[in-house]
Tab-separated table of C-alpha atoms in Angstrom:
chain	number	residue	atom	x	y	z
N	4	UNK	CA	137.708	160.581	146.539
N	5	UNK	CA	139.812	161.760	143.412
N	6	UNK	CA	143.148	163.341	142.745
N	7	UNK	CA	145.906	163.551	144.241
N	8	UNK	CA	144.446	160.714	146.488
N	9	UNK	CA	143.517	158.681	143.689
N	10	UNK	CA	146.446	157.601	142.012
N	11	UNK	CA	145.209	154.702	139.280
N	12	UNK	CA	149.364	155.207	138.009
N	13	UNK	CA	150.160	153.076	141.022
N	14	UNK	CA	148.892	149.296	140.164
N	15	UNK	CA	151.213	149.919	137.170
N	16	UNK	CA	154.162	150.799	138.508
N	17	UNK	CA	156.128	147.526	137.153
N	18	UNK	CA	155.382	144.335	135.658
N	19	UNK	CA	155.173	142.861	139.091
N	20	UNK	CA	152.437	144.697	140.525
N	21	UNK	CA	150.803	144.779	136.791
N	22	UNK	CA	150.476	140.725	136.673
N	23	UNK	CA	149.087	140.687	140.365
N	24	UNK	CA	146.524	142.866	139.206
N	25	UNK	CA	145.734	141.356	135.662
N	26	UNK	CA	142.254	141.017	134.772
N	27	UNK	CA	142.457	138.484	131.834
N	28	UNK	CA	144.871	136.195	131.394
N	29	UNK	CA	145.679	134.055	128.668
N	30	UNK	CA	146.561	129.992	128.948
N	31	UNK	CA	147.862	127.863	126.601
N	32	UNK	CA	144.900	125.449	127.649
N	33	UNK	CA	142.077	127.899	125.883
N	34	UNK	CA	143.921	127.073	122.551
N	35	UNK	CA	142.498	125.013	119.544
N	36	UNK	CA	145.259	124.790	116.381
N	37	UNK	CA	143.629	123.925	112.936
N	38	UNK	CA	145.164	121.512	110.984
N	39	UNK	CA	144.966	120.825	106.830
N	40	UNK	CA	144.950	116.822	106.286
N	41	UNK	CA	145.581	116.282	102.038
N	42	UNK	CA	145.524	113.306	100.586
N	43	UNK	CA	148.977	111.598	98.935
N	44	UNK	CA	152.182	111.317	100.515
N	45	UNK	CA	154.890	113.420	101.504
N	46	UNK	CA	153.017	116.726	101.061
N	47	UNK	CA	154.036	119.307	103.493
N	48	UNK	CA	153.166	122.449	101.099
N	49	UNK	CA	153.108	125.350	102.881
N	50	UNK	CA	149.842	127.461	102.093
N	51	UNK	CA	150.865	130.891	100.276
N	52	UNK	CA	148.621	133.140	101.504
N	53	UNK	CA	149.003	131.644	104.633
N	54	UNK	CA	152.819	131.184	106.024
N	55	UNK	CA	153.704	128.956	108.600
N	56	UNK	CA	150.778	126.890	107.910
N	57	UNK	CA	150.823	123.799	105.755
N	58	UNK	CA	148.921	120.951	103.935
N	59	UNK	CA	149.921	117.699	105.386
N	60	UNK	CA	149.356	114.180	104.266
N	61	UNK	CA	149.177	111.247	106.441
N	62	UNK	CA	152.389	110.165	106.252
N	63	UNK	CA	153.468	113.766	107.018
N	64	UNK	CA	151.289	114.716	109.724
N	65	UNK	CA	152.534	113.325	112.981
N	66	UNK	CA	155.540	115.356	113.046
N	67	UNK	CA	152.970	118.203	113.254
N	68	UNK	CA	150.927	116.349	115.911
N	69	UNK	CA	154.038	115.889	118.082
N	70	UNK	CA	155.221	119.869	118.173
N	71	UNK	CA	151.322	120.860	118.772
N	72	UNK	CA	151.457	117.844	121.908
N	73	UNK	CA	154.764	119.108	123.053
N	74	UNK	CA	153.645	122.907	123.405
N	75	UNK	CA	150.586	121.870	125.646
N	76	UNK	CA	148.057	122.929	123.013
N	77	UNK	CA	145.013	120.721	123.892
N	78	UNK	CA	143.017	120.477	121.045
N	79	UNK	CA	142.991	120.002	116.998
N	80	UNK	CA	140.652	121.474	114.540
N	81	UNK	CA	140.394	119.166	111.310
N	82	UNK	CA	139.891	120.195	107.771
N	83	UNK	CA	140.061	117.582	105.036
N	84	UNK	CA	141.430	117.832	101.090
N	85	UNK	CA	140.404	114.909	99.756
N	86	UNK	CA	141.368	113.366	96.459
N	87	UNK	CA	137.797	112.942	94.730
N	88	UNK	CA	134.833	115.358	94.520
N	89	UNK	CA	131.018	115.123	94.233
N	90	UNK	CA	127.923	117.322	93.910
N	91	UNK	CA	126.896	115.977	97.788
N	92	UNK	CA	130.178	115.730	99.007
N	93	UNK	CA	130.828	112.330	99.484
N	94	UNK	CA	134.375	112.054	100.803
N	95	UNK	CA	132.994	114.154	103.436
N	96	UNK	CA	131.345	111.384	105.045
N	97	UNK	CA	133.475	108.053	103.652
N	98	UNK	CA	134.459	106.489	106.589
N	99	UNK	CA	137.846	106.071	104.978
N	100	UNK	CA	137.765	109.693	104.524
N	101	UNK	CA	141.023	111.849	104.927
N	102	UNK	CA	139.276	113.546	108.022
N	103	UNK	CA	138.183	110.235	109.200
N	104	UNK	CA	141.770	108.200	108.572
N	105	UNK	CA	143.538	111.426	110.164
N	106	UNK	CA	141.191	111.204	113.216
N	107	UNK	CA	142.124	107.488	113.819
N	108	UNK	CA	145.801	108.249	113.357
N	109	UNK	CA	145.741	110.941	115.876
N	110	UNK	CA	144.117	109.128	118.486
N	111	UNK	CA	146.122	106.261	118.148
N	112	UNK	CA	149.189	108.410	118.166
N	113	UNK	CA	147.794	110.608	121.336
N	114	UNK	CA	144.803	109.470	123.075
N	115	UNK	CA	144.124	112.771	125.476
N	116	UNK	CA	144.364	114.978	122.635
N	117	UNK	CA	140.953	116.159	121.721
N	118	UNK	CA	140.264	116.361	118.064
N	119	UNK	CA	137.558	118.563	117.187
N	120	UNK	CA	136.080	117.761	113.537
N	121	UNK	CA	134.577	120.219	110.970
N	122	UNK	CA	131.496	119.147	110.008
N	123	UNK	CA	130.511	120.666	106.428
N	124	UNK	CA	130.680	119.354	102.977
N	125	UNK	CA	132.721	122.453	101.406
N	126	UNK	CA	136.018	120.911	101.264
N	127	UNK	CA	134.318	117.527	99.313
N	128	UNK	CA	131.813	119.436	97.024
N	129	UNK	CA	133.089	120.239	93.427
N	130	UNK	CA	130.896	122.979	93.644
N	131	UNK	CA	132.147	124.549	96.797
N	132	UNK	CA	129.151	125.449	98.857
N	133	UNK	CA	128.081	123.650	102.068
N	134	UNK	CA	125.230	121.801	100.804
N	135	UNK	CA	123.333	120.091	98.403
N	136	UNK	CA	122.638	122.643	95.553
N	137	UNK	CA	120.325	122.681	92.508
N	138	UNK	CA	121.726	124.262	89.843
N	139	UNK	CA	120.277	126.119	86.550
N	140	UNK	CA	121.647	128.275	83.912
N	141	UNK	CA	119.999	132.052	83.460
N	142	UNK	CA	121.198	134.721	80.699
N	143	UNK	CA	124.667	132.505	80.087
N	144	UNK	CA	125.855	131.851	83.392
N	145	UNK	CA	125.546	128.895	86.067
N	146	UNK	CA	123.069	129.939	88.926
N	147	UNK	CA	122.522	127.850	91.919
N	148	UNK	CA	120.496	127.329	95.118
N	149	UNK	CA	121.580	125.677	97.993
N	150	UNK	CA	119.119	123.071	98.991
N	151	UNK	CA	118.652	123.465	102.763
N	152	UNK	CA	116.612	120.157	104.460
N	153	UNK	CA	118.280	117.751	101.390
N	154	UNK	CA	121.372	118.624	102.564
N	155	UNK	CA	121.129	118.044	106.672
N	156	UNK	CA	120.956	114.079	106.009
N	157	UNK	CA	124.423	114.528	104.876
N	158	UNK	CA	125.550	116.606	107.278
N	159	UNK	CA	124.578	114.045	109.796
N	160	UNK	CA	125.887	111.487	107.967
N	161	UNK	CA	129.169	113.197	108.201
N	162	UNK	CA	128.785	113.928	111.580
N	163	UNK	CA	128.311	110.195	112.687
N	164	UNK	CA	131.382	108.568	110.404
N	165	UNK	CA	133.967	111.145	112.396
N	166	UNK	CA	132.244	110.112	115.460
N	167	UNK	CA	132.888	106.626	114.360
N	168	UNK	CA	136.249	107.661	114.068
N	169	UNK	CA	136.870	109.291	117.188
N	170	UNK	CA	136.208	113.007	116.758
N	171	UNK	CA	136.014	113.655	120.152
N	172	UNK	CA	133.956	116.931	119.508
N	173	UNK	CA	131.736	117.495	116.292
N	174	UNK	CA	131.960	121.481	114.657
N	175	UNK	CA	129.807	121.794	112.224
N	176	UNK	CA	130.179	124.851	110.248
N	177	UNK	CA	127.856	124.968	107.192
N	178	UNK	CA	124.962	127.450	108.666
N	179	UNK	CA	121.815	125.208	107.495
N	180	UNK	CA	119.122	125.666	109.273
N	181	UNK	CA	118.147	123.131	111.439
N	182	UNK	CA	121.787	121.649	111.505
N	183	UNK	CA	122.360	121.242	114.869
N	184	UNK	CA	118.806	119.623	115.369
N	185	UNK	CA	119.663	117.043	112.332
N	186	UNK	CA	123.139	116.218	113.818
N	187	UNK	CA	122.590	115.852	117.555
N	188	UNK	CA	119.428	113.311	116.424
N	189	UNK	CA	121.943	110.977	113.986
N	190	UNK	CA	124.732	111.271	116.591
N	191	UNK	CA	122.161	110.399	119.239
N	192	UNK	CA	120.707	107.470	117.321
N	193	UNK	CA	124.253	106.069	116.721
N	194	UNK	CA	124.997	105.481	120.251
N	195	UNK	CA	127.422	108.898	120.032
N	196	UNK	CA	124.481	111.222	123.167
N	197	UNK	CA	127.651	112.164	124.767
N	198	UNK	CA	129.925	113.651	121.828
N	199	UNK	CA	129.627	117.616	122.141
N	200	UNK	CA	128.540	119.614	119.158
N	201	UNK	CA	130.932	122.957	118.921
N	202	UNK	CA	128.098	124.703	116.349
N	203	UNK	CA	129.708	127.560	114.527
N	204	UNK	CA	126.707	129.304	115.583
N	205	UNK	CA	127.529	132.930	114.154
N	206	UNK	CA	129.073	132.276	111.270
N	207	UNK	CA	129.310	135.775	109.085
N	208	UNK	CA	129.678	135.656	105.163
N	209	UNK	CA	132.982	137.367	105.444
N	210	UNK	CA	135.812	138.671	103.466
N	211	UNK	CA	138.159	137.815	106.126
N	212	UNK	CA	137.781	134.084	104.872
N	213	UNK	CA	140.140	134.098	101.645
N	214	UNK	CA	142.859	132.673	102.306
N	215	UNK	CA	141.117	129.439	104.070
N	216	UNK	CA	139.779	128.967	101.059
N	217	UNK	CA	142.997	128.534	99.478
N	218	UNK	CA	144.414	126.375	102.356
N	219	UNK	CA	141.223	123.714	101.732
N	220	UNK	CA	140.916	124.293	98.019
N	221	UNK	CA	137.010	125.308	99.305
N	222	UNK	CA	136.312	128.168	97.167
N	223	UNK	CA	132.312	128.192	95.500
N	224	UNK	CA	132.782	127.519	92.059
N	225	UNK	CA	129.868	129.772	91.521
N	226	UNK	CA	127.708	132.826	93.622
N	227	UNK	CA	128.318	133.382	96.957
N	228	UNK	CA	127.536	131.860	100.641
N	229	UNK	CA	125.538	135.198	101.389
N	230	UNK	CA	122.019	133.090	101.723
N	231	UNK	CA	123.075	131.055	104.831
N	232	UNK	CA	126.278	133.018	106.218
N	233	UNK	CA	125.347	135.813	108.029
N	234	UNK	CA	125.172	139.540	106.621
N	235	UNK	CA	128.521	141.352	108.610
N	236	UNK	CA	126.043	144.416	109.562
N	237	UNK	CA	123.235	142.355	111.739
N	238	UNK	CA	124.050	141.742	115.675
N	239	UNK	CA	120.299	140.924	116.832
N	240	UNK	CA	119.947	138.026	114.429
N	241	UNK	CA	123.277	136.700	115.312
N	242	UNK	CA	120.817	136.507	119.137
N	243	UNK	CA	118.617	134.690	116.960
N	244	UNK	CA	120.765	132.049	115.378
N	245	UNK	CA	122.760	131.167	118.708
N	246	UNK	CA	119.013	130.619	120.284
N	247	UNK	CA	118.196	128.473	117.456
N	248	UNK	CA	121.061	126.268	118.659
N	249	UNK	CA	121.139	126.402	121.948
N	250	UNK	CA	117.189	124.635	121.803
N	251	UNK	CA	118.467	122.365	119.036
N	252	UNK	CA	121.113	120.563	121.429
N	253	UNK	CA	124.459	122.974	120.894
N	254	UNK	CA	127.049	122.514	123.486
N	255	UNK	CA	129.329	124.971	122.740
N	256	UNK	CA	128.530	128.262	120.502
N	257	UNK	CA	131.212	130.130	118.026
N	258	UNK	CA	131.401	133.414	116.346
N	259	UNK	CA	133.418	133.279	113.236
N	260	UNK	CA	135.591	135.425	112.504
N	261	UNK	CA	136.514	137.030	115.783
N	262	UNK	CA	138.749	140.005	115.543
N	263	UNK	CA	135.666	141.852	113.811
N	264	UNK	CA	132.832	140.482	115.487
N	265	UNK	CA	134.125	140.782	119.514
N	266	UNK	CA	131.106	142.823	120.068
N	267	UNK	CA	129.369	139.689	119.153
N	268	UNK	CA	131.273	137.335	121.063
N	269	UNK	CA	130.487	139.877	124.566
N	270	UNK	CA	126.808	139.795	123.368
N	271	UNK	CA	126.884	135.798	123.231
N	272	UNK	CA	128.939	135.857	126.606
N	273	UNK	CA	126.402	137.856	128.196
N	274	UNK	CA	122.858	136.597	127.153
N	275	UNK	CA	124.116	132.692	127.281
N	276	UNK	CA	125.809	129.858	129.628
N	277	UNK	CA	127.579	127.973	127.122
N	278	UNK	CA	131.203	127.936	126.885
N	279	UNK	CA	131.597	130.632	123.926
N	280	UNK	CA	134.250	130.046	121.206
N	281	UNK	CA	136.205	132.709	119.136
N	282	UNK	CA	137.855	131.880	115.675
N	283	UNK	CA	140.909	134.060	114.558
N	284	UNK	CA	140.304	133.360	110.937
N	285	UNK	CA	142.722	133.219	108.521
N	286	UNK	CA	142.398	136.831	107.120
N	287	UNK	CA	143.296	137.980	110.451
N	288	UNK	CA	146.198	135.362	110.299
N	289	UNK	CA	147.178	136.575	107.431
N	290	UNK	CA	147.033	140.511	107.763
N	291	UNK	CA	149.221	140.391	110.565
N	292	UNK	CA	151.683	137.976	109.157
N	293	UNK	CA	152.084	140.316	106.192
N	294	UNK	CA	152.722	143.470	108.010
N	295	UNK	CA	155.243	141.397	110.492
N	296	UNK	CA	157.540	140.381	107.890
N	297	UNK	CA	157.199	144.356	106.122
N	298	UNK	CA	158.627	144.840	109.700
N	299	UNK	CA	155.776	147.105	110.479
N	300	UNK	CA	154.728	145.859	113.536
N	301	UNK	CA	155.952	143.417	116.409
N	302	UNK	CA	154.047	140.018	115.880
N	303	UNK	CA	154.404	138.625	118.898
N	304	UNK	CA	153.097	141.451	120.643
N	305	UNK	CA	150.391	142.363	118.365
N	306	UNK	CA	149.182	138.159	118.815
N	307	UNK	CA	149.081	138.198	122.448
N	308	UNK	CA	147.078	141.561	122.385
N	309	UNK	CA	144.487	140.389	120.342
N	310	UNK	CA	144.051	136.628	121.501
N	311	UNK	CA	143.932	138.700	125.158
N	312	UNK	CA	141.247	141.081	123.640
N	313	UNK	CA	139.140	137.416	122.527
N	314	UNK	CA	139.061	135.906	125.955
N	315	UNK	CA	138.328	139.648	127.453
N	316	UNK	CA	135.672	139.659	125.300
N	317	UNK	CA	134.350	136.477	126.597
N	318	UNK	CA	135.642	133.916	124.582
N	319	UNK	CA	136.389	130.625	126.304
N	320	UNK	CA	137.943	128.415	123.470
N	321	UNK	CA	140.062	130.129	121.093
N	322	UNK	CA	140.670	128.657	117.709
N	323	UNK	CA	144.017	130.567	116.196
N	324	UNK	CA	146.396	129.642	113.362
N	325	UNK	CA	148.892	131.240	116.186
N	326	UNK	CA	147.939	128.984	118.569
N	327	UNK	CA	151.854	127.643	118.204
N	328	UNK	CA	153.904	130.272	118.163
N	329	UNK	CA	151.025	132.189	121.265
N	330	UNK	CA	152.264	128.516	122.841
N	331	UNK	CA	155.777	128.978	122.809
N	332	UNK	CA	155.615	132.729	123.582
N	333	UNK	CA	153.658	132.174	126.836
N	334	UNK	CA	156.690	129.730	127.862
C-alpha cells in the first residue's frame, strides 16, 4: 500500500502521539559528568575555553558533587591536576594522589555514586604524553618516542592505587598496546577481579581535544599523540583495536570523540555485546557553547539532539560536559 492510504504525517500529529511512538529516548541514568580535581584550596577557576566547567580543589569540590547527586546523574569521570610532575608520571599513581584523595572524598560523601577513574599518566607527565618516553635531540629540536611495554607497569600501577581508593570503575585512556591486558592482570592480582575496566577503546588523535587539554593542563610539551591515537580516516582498524580489548578483559568499550565518529560507535554497537560508551569531548562542548552565547543557535535544543543522535547510534553510557544542564532539561 502507498498514498493516500499511507499517511506516515499521522504518528506526528502532536507531541502526544510523537512520544508514544519515540524510538530513542534519552535518561538521565545513561549520563557520566567529568569532573577536574586541582590541587590547593579554594580553586573554583572556571576553564576558558570551556564555560560552565571548572577546576576544583578538594575543599571546593563537594558543592559540585552535591548538584551532580541532586540531578540524578549517576556517575563521575575523574581527571587529576596535580601539584608536582615527573617524566613517568608519578602523582598519577601516589596513593595520596589528587585523583586518589578525591575518590575517597566522594565515596565517603556519597557511597552509590559510581566514580569512574581515568587511567593515563598525561595529566602527571611534564612531558605530556601518556607514557614513558625516551627522548633525543635531532637538527635543534627535542624529539621523542613513547616507550610502549615500559610504560604499562605504570599504567597498572595507577590502575590499582584508584582501585585502592575506591574507583568503582577503571578508564584507562592512554591507547598502549596491551593496556587493558597489563591492567586487568595488576587489578586481578590485587584482589580488585571484579572492578570493570571502561577501555577508551577507539580513541582518535583528534583536533576536537583542545580545550581538555587546557582544562587538565595535559598538553605534549613536544610532537604529537599520532603514534598511539588513532588516524581520524581509518574505521576497520578501529574493529581491530576494540577486538584487541575485548580478548584482553575490557568490560565496557568507548569511542572518543563521539559527535564525529557515530559511524563508529553503530559499527562497535553492531559487531560487539559490550555496553558501548560515547564521549562528547570537549571541542564539541565547546563549539556549541560558543555559537549559543553568539545567539546562533538554541543550546538546549541542539544538546538534546545530539546526545539523542549518541544513544541512536548505539551508545549506552554517555560521557558529556552537558550532562548537567541535559539533567535539568529532561526534568
Amino acid at each position: 500500500m502507498a498514498f493516500p492510504i499511507v499517511r506516515h504525517r499521522r504518528l506526528r500529529q502532536n507531541a502526544g502521539i510523537r512520544s508514544m511512538v519515540r524510538e530513542t529516548v534519552l535518561h538521565v541514568e545513561d549520563l557520566v559528568q567529568p569532573i577536574f580535581v586541582s590541587y590547593g584550596s579554594g580553586v573554583r577557576t572556571e576553564i576558558s575555553s570551556m564555560p560552565g566547567v571548572f577546576q576544583f580543589s578538594l575543599d571546593t569540590l563537594k558543592a559540585e558533587v552535591d548538584e551532580i547527586v541532586s540531578l540524578g546523574i549517576p556517575a563521575v569521570l575523574l581527571f587529576g591536576i596535580p601539584e608536582t610532575k615527573d617524566s613517568v608520571g608519578t602523582s598519577g599513581f601516589d596513593e595520596n594522589g589528587i585523583v586518589q584523595e578525591a575518590t575517597r572524598l566522594i565515596k565517603q560523601w556519597y557511597p552509590d555514586l559510581i566514580v569512574i577513574a581515568d587511567t593515563c599518566l598525561c595529566e602527571f607527565t611534564d612531558h605530556g604524553h601518556c607514557g614513558m618516553v625516551h627522548t633525543f635531540e635531532r637538527d635543534g629540536h627535542v624529539h621523542g618516542d613513547v616507550l610502549n611495554d615500559e610504560s604499562l607497569e605504570l599504567l597498572a600501577r595507577t590502575a590499582v592505587s584508584q582501585a585502592k581508593a575506591g574507583a568503582d570503575i577503571i578508564a584507562p585512556s592512554n591507547m598502549m598496546d596491551g593496556f587493558v591486558q597489563a591492567i586487568r592482570a595488576g587489578l586481578d592480582e590485587a584482589g580488585f577481579e571484579n572492578v570493570p575496566i571502561m577501555s577508551y577503546s577507539v580513541k582518535y588523535a583528534s583536533a576536537f581535544y583542545g580545550p581538555f587539554r587546557d582544562a587538565a593542563d595535559s598538553a605534549p610539551q613536544f610532537g604529537d599523540r599520532k603514534t598511539y591515537q588513532m588516524d581520524p580516516a581509518n574505521v576497520r582498524e578501529a574493529l581491530r583495536e576494540a577486538e584487541s580489548d575485548v580478548l584482553e578483559g575490557a568490560d565496557m568499550l568507548m569511542v572518543k570523540p563521539a559527535m564525529a565518529y557515530l559511524d563508529v560507535v553503530r559499527l562497535l554497537r553492531d559487531q560487539f555485546d559490550l555496553p558501548i560508551v560515547a564521549y562528547n569531548v570537549s571541542g564539541e562542548y565547546s563549539m556549541i557553547k560558543a555559537a549559543a552565547q553568539q545567539g546562533w543557535i538554541s543550546e538546549q535544543a541542539i544538546v538534546m539532539e545530539l546526545l539523542t543522535s549518541m544513544k541512536r547510534a548505539g551508545a549506552d553510557i554517555i560521557i558529556t560536559y552537558f550532562s548537567k544542564d541535559a539533567a535539568r532539561w529532561m526534568r
